[in-house]
Every structure is written in C-alpha cells, then in structure tokens.
XYZ file of C-alpha atoms in Angstrom:
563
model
C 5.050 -9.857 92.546
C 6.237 -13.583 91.446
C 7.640 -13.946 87.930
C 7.922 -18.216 88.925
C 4.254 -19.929 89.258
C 3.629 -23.897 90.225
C 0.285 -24.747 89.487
C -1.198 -28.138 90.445
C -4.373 -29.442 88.179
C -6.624 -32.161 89.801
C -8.366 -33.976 87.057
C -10.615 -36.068 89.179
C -14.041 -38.059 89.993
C -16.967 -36.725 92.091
C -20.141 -38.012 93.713
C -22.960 -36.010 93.919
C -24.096 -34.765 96.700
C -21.485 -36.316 98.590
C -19.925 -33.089 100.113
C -18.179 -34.584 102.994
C -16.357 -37.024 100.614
C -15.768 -34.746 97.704
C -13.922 -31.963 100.215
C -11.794 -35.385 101.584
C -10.788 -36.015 98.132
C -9.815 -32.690 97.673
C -7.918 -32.207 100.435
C -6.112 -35.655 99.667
C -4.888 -34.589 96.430
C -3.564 -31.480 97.976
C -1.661 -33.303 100.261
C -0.500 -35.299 97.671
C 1.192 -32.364 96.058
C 2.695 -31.045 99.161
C 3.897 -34.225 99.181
C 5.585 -33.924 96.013
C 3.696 -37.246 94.936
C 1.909 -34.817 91.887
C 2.671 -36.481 88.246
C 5.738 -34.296 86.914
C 6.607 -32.561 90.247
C 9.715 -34.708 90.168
C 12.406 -34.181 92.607
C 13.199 -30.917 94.204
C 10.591 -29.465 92.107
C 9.879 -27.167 95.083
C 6.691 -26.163 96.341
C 2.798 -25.795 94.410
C 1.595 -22.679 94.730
C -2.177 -23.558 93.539
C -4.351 -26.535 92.967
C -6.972 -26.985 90.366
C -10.445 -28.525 91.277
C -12.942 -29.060 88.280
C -16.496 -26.853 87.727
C -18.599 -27.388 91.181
C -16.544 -30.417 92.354
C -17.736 -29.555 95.453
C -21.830 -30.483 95.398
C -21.046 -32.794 91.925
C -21.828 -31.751 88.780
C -24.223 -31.910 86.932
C -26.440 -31.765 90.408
C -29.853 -30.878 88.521
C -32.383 -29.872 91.237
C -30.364 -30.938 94.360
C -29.383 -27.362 94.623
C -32.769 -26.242 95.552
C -32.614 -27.733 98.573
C -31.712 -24.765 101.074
C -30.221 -27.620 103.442
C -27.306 -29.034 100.749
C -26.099 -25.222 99.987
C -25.893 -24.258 103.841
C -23.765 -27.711 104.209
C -21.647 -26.472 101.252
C -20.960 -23.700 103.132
C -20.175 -24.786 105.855
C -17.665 -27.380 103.897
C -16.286 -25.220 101.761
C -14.926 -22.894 105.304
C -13.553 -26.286 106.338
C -11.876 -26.353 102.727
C -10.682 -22.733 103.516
C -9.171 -23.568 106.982
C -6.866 -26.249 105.446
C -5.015 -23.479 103.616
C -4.038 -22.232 106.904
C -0.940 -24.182 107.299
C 0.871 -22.453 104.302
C 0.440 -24.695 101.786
C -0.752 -24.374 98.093
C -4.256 -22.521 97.728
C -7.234 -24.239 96.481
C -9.929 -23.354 93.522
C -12.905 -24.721 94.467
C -16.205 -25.541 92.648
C -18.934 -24.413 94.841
C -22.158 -22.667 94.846
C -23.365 -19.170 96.558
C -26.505 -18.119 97.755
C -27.247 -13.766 97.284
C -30.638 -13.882 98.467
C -32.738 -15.298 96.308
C -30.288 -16.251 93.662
C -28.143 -18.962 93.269
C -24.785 -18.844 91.674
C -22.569 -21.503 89.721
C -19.051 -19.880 91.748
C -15.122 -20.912 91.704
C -13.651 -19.812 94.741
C -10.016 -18.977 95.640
C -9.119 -20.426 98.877
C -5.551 -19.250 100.853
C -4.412 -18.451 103.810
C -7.057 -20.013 105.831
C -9.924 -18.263 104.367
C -11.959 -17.705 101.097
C -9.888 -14.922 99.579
C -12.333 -14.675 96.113
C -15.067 -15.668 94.778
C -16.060 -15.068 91.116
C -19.703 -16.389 89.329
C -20.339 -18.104 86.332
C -21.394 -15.651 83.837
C -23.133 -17.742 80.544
C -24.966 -20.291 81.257
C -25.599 -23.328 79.259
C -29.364 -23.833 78.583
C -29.175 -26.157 75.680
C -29.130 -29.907 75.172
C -28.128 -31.770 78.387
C -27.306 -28.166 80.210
C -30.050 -26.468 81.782
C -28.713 -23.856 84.398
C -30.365 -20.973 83.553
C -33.651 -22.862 85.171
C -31.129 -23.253 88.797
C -28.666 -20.771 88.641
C -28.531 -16.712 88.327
C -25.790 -15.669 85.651
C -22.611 -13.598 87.765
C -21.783 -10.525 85.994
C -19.051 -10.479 83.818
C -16.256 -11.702 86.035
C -12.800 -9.644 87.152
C -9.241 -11.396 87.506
C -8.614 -12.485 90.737
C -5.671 -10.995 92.162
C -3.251 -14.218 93.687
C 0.111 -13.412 94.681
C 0.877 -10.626 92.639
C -0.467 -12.755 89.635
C -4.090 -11.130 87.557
C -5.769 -14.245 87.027
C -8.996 -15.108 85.313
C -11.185 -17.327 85.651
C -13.762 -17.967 83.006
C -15.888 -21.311 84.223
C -16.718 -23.752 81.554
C -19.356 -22.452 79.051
C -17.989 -18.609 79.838
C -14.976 -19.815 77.405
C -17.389 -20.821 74.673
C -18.184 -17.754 73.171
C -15.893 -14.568 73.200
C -17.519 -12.134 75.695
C -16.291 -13.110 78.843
C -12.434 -13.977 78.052
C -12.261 -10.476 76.405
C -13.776 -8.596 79.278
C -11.228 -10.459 81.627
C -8.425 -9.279 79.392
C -9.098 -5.887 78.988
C -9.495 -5.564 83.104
C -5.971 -6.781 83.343
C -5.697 -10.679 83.501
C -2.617 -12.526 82.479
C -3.352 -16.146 82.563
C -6.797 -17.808 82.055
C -7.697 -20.811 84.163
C -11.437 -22.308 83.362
C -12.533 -25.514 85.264
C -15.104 -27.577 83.563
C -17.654 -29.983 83.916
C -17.795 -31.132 80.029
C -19.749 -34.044 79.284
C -18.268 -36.330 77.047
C -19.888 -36.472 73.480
C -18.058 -37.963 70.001
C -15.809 -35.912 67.810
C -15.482 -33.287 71.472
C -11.669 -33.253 71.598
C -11.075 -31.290 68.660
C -14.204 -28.281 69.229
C -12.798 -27.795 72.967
C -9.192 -27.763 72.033
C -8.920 -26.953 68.588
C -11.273 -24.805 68.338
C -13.286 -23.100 71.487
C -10.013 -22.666 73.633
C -7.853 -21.955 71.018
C -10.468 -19.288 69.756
C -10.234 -17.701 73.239
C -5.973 -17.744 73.351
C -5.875 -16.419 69.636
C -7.852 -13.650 70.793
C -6.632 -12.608 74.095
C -3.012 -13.355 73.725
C -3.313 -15.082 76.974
C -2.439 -18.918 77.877
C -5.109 -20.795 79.472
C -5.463 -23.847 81.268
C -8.310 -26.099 80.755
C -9.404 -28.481 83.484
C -11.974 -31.230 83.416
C -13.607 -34.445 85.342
C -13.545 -37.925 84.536
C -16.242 -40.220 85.861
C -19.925 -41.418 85.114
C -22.594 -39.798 86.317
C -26.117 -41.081 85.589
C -26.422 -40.329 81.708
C -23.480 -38.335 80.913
C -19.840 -39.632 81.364
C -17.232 -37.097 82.090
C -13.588 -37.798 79.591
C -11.372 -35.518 81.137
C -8.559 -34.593 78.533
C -7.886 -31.606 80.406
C -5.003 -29.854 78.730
C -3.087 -26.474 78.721
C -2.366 -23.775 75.854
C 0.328 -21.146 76.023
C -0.058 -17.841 74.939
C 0.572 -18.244 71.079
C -1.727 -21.374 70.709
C 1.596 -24.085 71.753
C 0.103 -27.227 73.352
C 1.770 -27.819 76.432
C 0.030 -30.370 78.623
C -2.153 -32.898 77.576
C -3.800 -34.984 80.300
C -5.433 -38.490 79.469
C -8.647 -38.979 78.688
C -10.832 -41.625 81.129
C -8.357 -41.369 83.516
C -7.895 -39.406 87.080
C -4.229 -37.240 86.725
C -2.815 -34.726 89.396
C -0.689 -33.237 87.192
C 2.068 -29.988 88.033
C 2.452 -27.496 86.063
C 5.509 -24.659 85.754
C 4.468 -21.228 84.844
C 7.331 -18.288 84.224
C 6.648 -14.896 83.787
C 8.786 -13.158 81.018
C 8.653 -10.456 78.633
C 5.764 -11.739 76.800
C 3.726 -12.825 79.297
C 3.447 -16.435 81.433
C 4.316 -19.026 79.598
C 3.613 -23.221 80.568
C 6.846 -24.941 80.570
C 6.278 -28.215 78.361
C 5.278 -31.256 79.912
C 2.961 -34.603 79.006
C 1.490 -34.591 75.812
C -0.997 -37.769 76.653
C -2.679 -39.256 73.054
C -6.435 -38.848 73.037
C -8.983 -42.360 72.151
C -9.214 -42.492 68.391
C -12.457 -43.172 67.371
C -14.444 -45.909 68.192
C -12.252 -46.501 71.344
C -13.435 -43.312 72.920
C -17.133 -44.626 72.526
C -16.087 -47.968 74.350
C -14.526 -46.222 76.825
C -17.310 -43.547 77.360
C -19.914 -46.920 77.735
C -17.609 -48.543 80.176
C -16.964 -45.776 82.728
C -20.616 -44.923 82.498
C -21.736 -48.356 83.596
C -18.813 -49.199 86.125
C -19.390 -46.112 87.921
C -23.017 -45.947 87.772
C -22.797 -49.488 89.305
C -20.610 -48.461 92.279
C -21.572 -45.333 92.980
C -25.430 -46.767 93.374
C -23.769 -49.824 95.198
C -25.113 -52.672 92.898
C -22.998 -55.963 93.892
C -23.074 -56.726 89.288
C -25.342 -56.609 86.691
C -27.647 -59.542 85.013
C -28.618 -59.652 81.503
C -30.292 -61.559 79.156
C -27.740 -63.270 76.435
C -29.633 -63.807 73.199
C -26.830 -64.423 70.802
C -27.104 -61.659 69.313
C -24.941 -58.430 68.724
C -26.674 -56.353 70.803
C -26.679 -58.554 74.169
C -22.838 -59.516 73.244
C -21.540 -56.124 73.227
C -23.648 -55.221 76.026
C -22.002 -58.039 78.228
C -18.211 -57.604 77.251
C -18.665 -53.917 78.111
C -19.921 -54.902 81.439
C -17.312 -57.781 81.615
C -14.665 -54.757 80.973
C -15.850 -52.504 83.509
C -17.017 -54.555 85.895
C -14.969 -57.893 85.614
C -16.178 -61.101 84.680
C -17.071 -62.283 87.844
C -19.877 -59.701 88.536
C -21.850 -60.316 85.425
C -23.959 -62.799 85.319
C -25.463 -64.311 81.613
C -28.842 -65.953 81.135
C -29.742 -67.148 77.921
C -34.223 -67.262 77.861
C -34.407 -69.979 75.162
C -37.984 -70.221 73.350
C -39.597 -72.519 70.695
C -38.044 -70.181 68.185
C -34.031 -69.857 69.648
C -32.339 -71.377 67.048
C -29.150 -73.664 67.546
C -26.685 -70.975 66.225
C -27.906 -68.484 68.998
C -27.556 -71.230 72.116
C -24.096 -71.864 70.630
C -23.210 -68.285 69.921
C -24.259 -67.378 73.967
C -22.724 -69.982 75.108
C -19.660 -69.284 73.441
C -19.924 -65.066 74.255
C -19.760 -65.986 77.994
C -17.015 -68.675 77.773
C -14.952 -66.002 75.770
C -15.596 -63.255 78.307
C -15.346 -65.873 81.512
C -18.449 -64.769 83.315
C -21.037 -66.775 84.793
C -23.740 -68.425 82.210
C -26.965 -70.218 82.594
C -29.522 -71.413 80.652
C -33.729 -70.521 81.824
C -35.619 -71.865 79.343
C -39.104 -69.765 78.956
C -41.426 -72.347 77.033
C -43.407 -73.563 80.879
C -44.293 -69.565 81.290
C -45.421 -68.993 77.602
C -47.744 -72.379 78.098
C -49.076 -70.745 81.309
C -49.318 -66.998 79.556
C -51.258 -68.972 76.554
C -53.415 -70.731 79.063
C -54.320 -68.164 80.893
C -55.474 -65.920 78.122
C -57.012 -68.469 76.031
C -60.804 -67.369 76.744
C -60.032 -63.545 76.976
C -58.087 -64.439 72.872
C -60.111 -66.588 71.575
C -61.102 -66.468 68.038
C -58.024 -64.355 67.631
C -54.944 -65.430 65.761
C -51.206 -65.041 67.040
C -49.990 -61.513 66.432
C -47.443 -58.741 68.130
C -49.116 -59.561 71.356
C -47.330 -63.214 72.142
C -44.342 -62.068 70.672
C -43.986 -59.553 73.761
C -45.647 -61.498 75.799
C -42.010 -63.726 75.449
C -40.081 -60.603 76.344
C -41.978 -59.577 78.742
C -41.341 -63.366 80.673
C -37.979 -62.400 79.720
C -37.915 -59.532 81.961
C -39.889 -61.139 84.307
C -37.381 -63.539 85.095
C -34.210 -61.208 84.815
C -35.904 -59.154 87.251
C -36.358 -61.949 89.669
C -32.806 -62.909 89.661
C -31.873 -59.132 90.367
C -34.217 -58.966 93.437
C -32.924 -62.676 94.745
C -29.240 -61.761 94.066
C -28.749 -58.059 94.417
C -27.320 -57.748 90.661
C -28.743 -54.278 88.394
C -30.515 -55.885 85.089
C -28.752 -54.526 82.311
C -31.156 -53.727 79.111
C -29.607 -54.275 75.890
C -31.212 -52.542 72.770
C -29.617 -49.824 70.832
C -30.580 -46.601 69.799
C -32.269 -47.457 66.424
C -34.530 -49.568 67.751
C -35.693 -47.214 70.322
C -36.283 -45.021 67.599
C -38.558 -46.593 65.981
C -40.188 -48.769 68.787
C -38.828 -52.142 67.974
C -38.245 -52.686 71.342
C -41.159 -53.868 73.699
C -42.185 -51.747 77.137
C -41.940 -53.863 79.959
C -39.707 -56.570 78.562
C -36.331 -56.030 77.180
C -36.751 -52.492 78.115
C -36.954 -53.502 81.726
C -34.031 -53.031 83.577
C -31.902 -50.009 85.591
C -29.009 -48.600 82.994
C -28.093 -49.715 79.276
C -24.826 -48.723 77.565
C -26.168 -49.405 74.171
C -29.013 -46.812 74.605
C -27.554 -43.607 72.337
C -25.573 -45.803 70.154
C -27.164 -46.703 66.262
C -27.021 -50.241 65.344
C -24.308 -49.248 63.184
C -21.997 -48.021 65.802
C -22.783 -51.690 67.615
C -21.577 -53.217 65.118
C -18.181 -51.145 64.722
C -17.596 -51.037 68.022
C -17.855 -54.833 68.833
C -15.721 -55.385 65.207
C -13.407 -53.219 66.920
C -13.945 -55.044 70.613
C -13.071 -58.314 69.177
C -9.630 -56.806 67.810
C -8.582 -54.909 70.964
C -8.375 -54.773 73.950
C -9.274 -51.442 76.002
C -7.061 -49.668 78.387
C -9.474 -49.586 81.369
C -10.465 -52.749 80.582
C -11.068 -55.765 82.863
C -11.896 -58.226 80.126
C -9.920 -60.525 78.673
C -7.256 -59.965 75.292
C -8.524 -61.429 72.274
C -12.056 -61.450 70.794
C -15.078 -61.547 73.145
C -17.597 -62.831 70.600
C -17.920 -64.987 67.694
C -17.660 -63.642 64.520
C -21.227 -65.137 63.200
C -22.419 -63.124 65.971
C -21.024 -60.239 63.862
C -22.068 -61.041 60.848
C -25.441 -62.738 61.105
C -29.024 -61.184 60.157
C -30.002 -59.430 63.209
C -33.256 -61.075 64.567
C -35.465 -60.785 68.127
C -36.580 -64.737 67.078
C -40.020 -63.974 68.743
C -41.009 -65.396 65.669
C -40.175 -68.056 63.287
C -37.952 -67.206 60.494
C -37.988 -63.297 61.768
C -35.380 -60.476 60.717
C -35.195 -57.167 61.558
C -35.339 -56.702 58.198
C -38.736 -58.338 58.008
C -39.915 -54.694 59.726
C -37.125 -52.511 59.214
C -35.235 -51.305 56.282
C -31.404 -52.313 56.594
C -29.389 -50.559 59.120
C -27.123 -48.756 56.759
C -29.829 -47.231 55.655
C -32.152 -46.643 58.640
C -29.422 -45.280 60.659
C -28.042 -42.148 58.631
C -32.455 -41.508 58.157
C -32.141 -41.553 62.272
C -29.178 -39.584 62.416
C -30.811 -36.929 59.981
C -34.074 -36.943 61.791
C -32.960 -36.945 65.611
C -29.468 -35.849 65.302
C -29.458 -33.204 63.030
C -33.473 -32.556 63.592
C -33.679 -32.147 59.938
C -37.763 -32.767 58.013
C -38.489 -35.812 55.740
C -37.976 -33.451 52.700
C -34.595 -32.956 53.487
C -33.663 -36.589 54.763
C -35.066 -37.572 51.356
C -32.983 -35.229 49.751
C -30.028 -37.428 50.523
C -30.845 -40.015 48.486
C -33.713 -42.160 50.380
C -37.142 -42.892 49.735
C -39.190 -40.463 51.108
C -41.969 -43.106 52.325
C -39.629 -44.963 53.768
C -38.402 -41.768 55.768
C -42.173 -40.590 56.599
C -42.549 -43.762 57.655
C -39.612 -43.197 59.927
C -40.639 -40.054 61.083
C -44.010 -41.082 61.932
C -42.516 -44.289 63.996
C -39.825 -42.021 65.550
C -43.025 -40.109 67.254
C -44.955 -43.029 68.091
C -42.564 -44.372 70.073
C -41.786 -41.630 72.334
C -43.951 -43.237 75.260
C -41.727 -46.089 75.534
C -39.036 -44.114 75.527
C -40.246 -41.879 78.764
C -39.964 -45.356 80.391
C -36.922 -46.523 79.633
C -33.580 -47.091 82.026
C -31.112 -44.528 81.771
C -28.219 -44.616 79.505
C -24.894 -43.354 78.822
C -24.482 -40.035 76.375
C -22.565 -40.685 73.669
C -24.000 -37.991 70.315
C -25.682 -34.341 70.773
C -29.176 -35.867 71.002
C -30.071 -38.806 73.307
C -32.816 -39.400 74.124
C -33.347 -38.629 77.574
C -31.299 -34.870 78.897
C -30.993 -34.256 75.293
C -34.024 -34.428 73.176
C -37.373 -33.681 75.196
C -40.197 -34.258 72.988
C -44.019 -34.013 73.754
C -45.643 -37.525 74.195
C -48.857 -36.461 72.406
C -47.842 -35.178 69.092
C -49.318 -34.375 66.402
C -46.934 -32.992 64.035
C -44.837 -34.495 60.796
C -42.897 -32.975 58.115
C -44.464 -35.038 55.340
C-alpha cells in the first residue's frame, strides 16, 4: 500500500477514427512525463505513477455510428494491446478510453493499463440519450461499476455522464473507493463551467467525501467543440487544479494519503473565458480544426459588409490566419457605397486577401433566360434569391478551382425563421455563426473589435468598422431593404427564439413575457416552415442546448402550433 500518489492528466485533442494516431499521441504524452517535461512536474519531482486519457480518446469521441463497424472495434483492440505493451517497461500506467465488445453488446469502457497488459476494465454505466448525446442507440449500459484496485490505491472511475446524477459515485463509495477519477468527453455549451464544477462534481464530492479529478478534451469536432477546463476537487470541495480552457495541458498532479483520506496538493488555478470570449473561442477552434482535420488548404466567403459576413471572416482570420481566407465582395445593382467601403475596409483591417466579382452580367443572363417562362409576372422573392443563389454559384467555383471550404455566414435567427435562401448563402461546408442569435453577433464582434483573443491569429485592434456595427442590418437584394422590413427587431425576435427553440416553451407562454402574441405565432409558424432548409444546411459549431442540427430534431412535415 502507497500513502504518496503522482498522477499525470492529459487534457488533449483527438481525431476520429484515427486509432493509429490517437494511441501515438498517447504514448507521446506519456513519454513526455517520464520525461519529466509534464507542466508542474518540476525538478526532481520523481516519477508518475498514472496518466489520464479523456472519455474514448482512443476511437474519438463523439464517434456516432463508426462503432458499428465490427472492423474499427477489432482494430481498437488490437491498438489498445499495443497501448498495454508500452507499460511493460515500468513506467507510469495508462487509462485509456476504449470500447469492448461482450457479444452482442457494445460498451463505452476506461481501461487500466500496467505492467504490460490490460489490468481492468470498467463500463460506462448511464448513458446520455438527450440533446447532442445519443449512446443508448450504440452502446449497452455496464453495471454499476467497482473501484479498480491500482497499487494498493481503491480507485473509481465514474466516466462522464455516470458523475451527473448520484447513483453511480455512491455505489463506488460504499464498495470501498477512495479517490474518484472520471474522464470526459463534454461538449462545450455557454454558462457549462459553473454546472460541471460548481455544481455536478461538487454534488458528487459533497456527497461521497471523496476528491475527484475531472478530465476533459479540447478540440473541434464536426458540430460540437470540446473546452477542456479539466480541473480537480479535494475531498471537502477545495479547488486544487484548474486546467485552461481551449488549450491542450499535461498537467502532474501530487496525491498524499493521510488520515482523512487523499488529498491533491495545490497546484494551477488557470482563469476560465468570461463570457462572450468563451463563445469566440468555442467558434474559432471549431472552424480551425474542422478545416485541418478535413484538410481544406482555407476557406472563401462572400464579404457583404455586413455584420454577419465580418464576424464570420475575422473568426476565420483568427483561426486560420489571414493568409488562408480569402474575401469576395458579389456587388449588385442594389450594394450600396457604404457596404463596398465597409468590405473593403473589413479585409484591409484583418489583412486577408480581397476581391471584388461583380454579379450584375449573371443576373442579366438569369433575367434573360427566364423571361418567357416569367412573363406577365412582376419581380418578387424569386430574383432576390436568384442573386444569392449566383452568389453561391460563384463562391463555389472559386472553392473547386482553388481548394478553399466556402464558409456560409448567416446566424441563427435567420435560420429560424427562413430568412436565409437554400442554395445560396446557405451553400457552403461549415458556418461558425450557425447557433449564435443575431444578438450574440453583434456582442461578440463589439467585443472582437475591443480584444484580441488568446488563440488568436488575427491582428490587435478592431477588425471591422464600427458602421458595420451599428448600421440597419440589410441582405440589399432589394432596394431600400431592412431586415426590419420582414422581421421584427432583433432584441425582440431573439429572446421570442430563445423562448421557442431554447427553452421549447408555446406561444402562450412566450407571450406571457411581454410580446405580442401574433407576432410570436407568427414566429412559431415561420420557425416550422423553415425546417427544410435547415435539413440542408452546412454544419456548424454548438454553442446553446438546442442547435439545430445534434440538438433539436424536428419532423419536416408538421403540422402542429401552440396558437
């Protein structure tokens, strides 16, 4: 029995599917802490007893139906004995991410590796079925889990969603468990810091008695962005390690055993992304690593002018760097001056590449061509996204001559209610804007143009002109045309949004909060309406509890309204 414990914790990236180069990473990072090159091991700290490796690190999380493939869980098996081998030499043991086939079940498993071999393996007992989770449709739930038994220490190991509610932290204290390690694969969403710290996992201490170390990933993956902020409590709720947030850490931590138990001694406390910084950051980790990981040379978008198409492009610009995003402003008969100057002056701020395409020779053609099939009709919706859809068109073009992903721009109101036309500015492979409410654009590029972020490749200083702030939002497919001319202002459609889609709540009780119910059946009923488009458009990051995509999963024919 040790009363002395050094315990390594690997908050780190992934690729999914990517066994091979997920079990190289892994053992790199060990060898960095035999090394002694671990964050805090410091000199003559002496040797790590045990590394730390996030919920399935292994296969990449969340890996969705990948797992039913028979041929990626044999390969994980025979990766993970490779894993196992490694531990052969003496060195610290590994906790690996993994799954395990029983026959025709599937399990969600963290297994101990030391001594050259896989010494325990424990299953992950609740699974999340809810919002962007859906494991209960891959995996079989373990039964409730024992402590693993690791050099005279009782350790449990309660995986992710197993700390979220009581059951499983109290069974692994009553069979004998005196430290509680759970690795995670938490998916960033606003306001998150505070319910896993300050709330779930201190629930779980405050209950057991028992300190517990928290470990998460960082890194994009397809819709959800991973924030890290792994951290560790002691036994009577003390903070003692609190990793960044957006950033990989190998961090070591020193455990003693004394008369109440093992306590953490203190070490980093790391401060967390205030609000809106931790949305910017979220947005730019999503796109640079969805970008890299699918091997995209940049992205291309469409610079209107406007807010939305700003923002979108000094995100990029930040993740990215300037020299792998390429502008185009797509100037019609109804760009006004302001907006040609404003774009202009959004990629001279950000230093990125900027042309101009001008779309008026394709709208002549479109109008040509469809002059007999329209005539003795008037102008309508129909040429308006007829000039987004050229837009596309031509965005498109440049990402199939050049290589660069097309980059959509609109924001989550306006896929709420439609204003966004299929096949034109929805066109396009990944948008950072997509789960974030006109609203939050505009706080977040407020906020943009007075800071500069920490992972940021962009330049210090503002990255847009203020009138691009503060103007009337318009599409100018139209002259003269608002938002407003369709909409009802964004400080007021937004919180009718938030009710509706966020909080799921009828028009009865939207109205109840002080708006016009018409106005919020009318909503409602474009909310529904647009759900089509919204099957087809590009993935985007997750930034609330319901985006539209993993989150919210509604029937395209619908007939159903609260008012």
């Amino acid at each position: 029995m040790t009363d002395n414990l050094t315990i390594a914790l690997a908050q780190t990236r992934q690729r999914v599917g990517d066994l091979a180069g997920n079990a190289d990473a892994m053992l790199a990072r060990r060898a960095e802490v035999v090394a002694g090159a671990g964050a805090g091991a410091g000199a003559g700290a002496g040797a790590v007893d045990l590394i730390l490796f996030p919920e399935l690190q292994l296969i990449g999380y969340p890996p969705e139906d990948l797992v039913l493939k028979p041929a990626l869980v044999a390969r994980a098996g025979e990766v993970l004995a490779r894993l196992a081998a490694a531990t052969a030499d003496g060195g610290p043991a590994m906790l690996v991410g993994t799954v395990e086939r029983d026959g025709d079940a599937l399990y969600n498993v963290q297994a101990l590796l030391d001594g050259g071999r896989i010494a325990a393996v424990r299953r992950k007992h609740d699974l999340p079925n809810y919002g962007t989770f859906d494991e209960k449709r891959i995996f079989a739930s373990g039964p409730l889990p024992d402590p693993v038994d690791f050099r005279g220490v009782r350790i449990g190991l309660p995986i992710c969603e197993d700390i979220w509610a009581p059951a499983v932290c109290a069974h692994l204290k009553r069979q004998g468990a005196e430290l509680l390690i759970s690795p995670n694969g938490s998916p960033y969403e606003i306001d998150k810091d505070d319910l896993r710290s300050g709330k779930i996992a201190a629930a779980r201490v405050a209950e057991t008695g028992l300190p517990l170390i928290y470990l998460n990933r960082v890194g994009g993956q397809d819709e959800v962005v991973f924030d890290g902020a792994s951290f560790v409590l002691n036994g009577d709720g003390a903070l003692a390690h609190q990793l960044p947030d957006w950033r990989e850490a190998l961090v070591v931590t020193r455990w003693t055993r004394g008369a109440g138990g093992w306590r953490c001694a203190p070490g980093e406390i790391h401060a967390l992304d205030p609000h809106p910084a931790d949305i910017y950051h979220a947005m730019l980790v999503a796109l640079r690593d969805y970008v890299e990981a699918n091997r995209f040379p940049g992205v291309v978008l469409g610079l209107s002018g406007g807010i939305d198409s700003a923002l979108s492009a000094a995100v990029a610009v930040d993740a990215l760097g300037a020299e792998r995003v390429r502008c185009v402003m797509m100037p019609s008969r109804f760009t006004v001056d302001d907006s040609l100057d404003d774009a202009a002056a959004c990629a001279r701020m950000l230093g990125c590449p900027y042309e101009s395409i001008p779309i008026e020779p394709a709208v002549a053609a479109f109008d040509g061509m469809l002059a007999g099939a329209f005539a003795g009709r008037g102008r309508d919706l129909t040429e308006e996204n007829i000039q987004s859809r050229i837009r596309g068109v031509t965005l498109m073009a440049i990402s199939n001559k050049f290589g660069p992903m097309v980059l959509t721009t609109g924001n989550k109101s306006e896929m709420s209610v439609g204003y966004a036309t299929i096949y034109g500015d929805m066109a396009g492979g990944y948008s950072v804007l997509k789960d974030a409410y006109k609203t939050t654009v505009f706080a977040l590029s407020r906020w943009r143009n007075a800071n500069r972020p920490a992972l940021g490749l962009g330049p210090d200083g503002p990255v847009m002109p203020e009138r691009v702030i503060t103007k009337p939002p318009t599409a100018e497919l139209r002259a003269d045309q608002k938002d407003s001319d369709s909409l009802p202002p964004y400080d007021i459609l937004d919180p009718i949004l938030h009710g509706l889609v966020e909080e799921e709540l009828s028009v009865a009780e939207v109205a109840a909060r002080g708006f016009d119910r018409e106005t919020v059946a009318r909503i409602e009923r474009l909310l529904y309406l647009a759900e089509y488009k919204r099957r087809q458009a590009p993935p985007g990051v997750k930034l609330g509890k319901r985006n539209f995509g993993r989150d919210r999963r509604y029937p395209i024919t619908n007939a159903f309204r609260t008012a």
